[in-house]
Coordinates of C-alpha atoms in Angstrom, one line a residue:
X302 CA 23.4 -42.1 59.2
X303 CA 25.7 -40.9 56.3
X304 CA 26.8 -45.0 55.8
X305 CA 23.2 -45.7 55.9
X306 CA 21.8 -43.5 53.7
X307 CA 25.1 -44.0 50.8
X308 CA 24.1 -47.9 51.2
X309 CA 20.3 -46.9 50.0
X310 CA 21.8 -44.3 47.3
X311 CA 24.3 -46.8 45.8
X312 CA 21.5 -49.8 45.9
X313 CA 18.4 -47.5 44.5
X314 CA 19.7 -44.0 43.5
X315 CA 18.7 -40.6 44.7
X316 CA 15.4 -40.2 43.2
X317 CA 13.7 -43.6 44.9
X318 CA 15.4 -43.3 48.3
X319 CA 13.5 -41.0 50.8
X320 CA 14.2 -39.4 54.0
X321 CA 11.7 -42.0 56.1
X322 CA 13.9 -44.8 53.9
X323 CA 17.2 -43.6 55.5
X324 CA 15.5 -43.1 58.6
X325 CA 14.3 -46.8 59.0
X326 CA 18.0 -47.9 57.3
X327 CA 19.7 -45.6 59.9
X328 CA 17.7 -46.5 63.1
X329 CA 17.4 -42.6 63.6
X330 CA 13.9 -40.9 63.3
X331 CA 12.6 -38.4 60.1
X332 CA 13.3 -35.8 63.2
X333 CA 16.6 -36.7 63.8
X334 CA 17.9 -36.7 60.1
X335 CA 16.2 -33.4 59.8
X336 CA 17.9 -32.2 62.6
X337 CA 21.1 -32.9 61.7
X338 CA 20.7 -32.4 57.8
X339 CA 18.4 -30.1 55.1
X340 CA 16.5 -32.9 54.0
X341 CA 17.4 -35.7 51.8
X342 CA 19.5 -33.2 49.6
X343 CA 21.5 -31.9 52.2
X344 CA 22.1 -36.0 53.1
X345 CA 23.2 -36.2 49.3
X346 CA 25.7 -34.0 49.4
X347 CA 27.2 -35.0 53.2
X348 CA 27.7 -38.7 50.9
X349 CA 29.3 -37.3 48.0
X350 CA 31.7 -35.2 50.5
X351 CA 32.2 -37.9 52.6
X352 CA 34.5 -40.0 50.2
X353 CA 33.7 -39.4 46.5
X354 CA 34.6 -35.8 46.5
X355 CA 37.5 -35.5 49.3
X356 CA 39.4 -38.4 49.3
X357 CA 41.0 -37.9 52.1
X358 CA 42.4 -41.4 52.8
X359 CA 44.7 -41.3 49.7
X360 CA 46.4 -37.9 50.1
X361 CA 49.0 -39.5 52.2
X362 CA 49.6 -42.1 49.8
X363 CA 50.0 -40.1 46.5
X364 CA 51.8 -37.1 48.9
X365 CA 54.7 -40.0 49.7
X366 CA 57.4 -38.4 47.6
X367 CA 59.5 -41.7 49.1
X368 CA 57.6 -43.4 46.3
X369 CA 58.6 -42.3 42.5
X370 CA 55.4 -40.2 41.1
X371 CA 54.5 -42.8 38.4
X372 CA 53.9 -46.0 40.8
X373 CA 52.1 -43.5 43.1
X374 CA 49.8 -42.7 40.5
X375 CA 49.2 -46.3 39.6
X376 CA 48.3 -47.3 43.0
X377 CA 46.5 -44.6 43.5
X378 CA 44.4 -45.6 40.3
X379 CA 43.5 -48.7 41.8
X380 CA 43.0 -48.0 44.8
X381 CA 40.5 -45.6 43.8
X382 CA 38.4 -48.3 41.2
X383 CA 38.5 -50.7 44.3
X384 CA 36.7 -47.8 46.2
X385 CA 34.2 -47.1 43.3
X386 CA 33.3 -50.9 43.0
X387 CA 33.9 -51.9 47.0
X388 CA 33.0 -49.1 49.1
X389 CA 29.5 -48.3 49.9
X390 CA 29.6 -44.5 50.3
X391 CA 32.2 -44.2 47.7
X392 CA 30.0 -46.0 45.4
X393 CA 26.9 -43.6 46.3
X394 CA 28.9 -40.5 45.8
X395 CA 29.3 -41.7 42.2
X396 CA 26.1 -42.7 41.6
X397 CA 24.6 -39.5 43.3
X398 CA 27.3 -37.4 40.9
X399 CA 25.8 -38.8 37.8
X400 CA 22.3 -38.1 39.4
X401 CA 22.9 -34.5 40.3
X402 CA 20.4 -32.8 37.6
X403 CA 18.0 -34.4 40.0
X404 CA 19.3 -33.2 43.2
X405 CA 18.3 -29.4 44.1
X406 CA 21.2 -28.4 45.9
X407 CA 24.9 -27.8 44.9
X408 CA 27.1 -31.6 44.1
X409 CA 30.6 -31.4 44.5
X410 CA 32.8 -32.3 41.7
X411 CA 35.5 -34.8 42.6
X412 CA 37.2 -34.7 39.4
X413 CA 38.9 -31.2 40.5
X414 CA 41.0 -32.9 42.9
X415 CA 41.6 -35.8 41.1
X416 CA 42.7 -33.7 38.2
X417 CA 45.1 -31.7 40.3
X418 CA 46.5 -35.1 42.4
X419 CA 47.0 -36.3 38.6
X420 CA 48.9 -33.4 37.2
X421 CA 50.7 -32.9 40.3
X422 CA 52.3 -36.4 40.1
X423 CA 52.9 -36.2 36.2
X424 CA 54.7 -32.9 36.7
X425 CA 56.9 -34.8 39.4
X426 CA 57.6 -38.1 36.8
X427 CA 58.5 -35.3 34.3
X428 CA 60.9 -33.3 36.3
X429 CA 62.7 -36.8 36.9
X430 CA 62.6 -37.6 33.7
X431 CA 60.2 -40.8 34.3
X432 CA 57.9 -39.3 31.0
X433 CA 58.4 -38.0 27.4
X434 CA 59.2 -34.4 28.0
X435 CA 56.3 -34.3 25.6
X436 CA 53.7 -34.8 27.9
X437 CA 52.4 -31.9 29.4
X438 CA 50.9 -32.6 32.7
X439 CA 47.4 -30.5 33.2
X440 CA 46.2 -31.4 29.4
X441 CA 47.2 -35.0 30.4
X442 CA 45.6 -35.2 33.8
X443 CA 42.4 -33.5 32.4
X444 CA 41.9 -36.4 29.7
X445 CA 42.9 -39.1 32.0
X446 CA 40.8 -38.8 35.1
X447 CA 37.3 -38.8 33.0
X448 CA 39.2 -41.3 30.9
X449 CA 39.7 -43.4 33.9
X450 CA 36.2 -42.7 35.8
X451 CA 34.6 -44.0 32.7
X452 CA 36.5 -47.4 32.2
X453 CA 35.5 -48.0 36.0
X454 CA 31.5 -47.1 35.5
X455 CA 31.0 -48.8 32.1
X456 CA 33.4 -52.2 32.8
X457 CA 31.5 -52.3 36.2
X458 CA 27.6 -51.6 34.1
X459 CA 28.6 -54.4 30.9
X460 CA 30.9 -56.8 32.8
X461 CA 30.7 -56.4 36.5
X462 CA 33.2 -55.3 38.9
X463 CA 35.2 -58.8 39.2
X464 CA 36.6 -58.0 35.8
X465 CA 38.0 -54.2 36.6
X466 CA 41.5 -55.0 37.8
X467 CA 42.3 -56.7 34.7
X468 CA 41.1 -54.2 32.5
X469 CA 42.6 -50.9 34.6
X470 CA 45.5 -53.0 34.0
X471 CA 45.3 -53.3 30.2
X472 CA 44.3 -50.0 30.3
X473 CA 47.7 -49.2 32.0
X474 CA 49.8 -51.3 29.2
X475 CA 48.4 -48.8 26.5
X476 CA 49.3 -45.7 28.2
X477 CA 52.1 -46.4 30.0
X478 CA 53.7 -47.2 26.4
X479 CA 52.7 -43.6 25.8
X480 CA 53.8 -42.1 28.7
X481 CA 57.7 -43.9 28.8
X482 CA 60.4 -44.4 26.7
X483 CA 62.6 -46.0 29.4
X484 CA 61.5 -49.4 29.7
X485 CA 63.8 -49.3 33.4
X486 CA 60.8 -47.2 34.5
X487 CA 57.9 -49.7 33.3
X488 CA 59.6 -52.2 35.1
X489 CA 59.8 -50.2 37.8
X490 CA 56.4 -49.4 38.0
X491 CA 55.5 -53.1 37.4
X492 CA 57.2 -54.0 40.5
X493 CA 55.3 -51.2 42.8
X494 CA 52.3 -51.6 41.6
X495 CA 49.1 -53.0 43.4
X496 CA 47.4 -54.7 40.4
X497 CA 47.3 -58.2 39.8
X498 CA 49.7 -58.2 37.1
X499 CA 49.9 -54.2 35.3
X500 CA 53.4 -55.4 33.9
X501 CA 53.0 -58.8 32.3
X502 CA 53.2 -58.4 28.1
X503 CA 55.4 -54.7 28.6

């Protein structure tokens, strides 16, 4: 029901997608979705939970201290913009997050955890010495993350979602050069990391 309903969010937004829409998408009856949530609102929120808010399939990967902190946090980068552009319910939680003025019951905000995943993995590449000693991780991660959520939502909106590897990865190049000093850890983080070419021009 949840995958059904995030397809109808993510294709038409909150405000045109009703409960008999889900119902008819899901298979279920109006009864059944009432039964198991508070109305479409309470279906919202179950979406935005589900993958947008939690992400609870990339814990273990940014949590694999095997893996320096900076690649970590470059994969995880893109493997959350191939979630936002890929993934159905991933894609409604967004949508649904930037509609929650219209949505009478409480959103989550996913940038909380982002944030804290972020600063967490800074602090690490600091400690190590893999970043200025400069940077200081929570101001960092709290420009970042809605730095990063917006590349994804307005390169997806004015070019389309084919073209969002490239630019996270030019996106990358500029901060990265802010970030380092030790070009042993760009190269490093060239060689781990899961975008089609984040190191080429460094």
């Amino acid at each position: 029901m949840v995958e059904a309903a995030a397809q109808l969010f993510a294709e038409q937004g909150y405000a045109a997608t009703s409960v008999n829409d889900i119902s008819a998408r899901s298979g279920r009856t109006s009864g059944a979705v009432y039964f198991h949530y508070t109305g479409k609102e309470g279906i919202a929120v179950a979406v935005v939970e589900d993958r947008f808010a939690t992400w609870p399939q990339l814990a273990a990967r940014y949590g694999d201290d095997t893996v320096p902190p900076l690649e970590r946090l470059v994969a995880l980068s893109y493997d959350i913009a191939h979630a936002l552009t890929r993934d159905p319910v991933t894609r409604a939680g967004a949508r649904l997050w930037t509609e929650r003025t219209v949505i009478k019951a409480y959103v989550p905000d996913p940038f909380a955890l982002w944030t804290a995943a972020t600063t967490r993995l800074l602090a690490q590449a600091r400690l190590a010495g893999h970043v200025n000693e400069g940077i200081r991780p929570a101001r960092t991660a709290r420009t970042l993350v809605p730095a990063f959520f917006g590349l994804c939502t307005l390169t997806e909106a004015i070019e389309g979602a084919t073209v969002l590897d490239g630019r996270l990865t030019d996106w990358w190049h500029l901060t990265l050069r802010g970030f380092v000093g030790d070009c042993d850890v760009l190269a490093r983080v060239k060689a781990a990391s899961p975008g089609p070419a984040l190191g080429d021009g460094l």
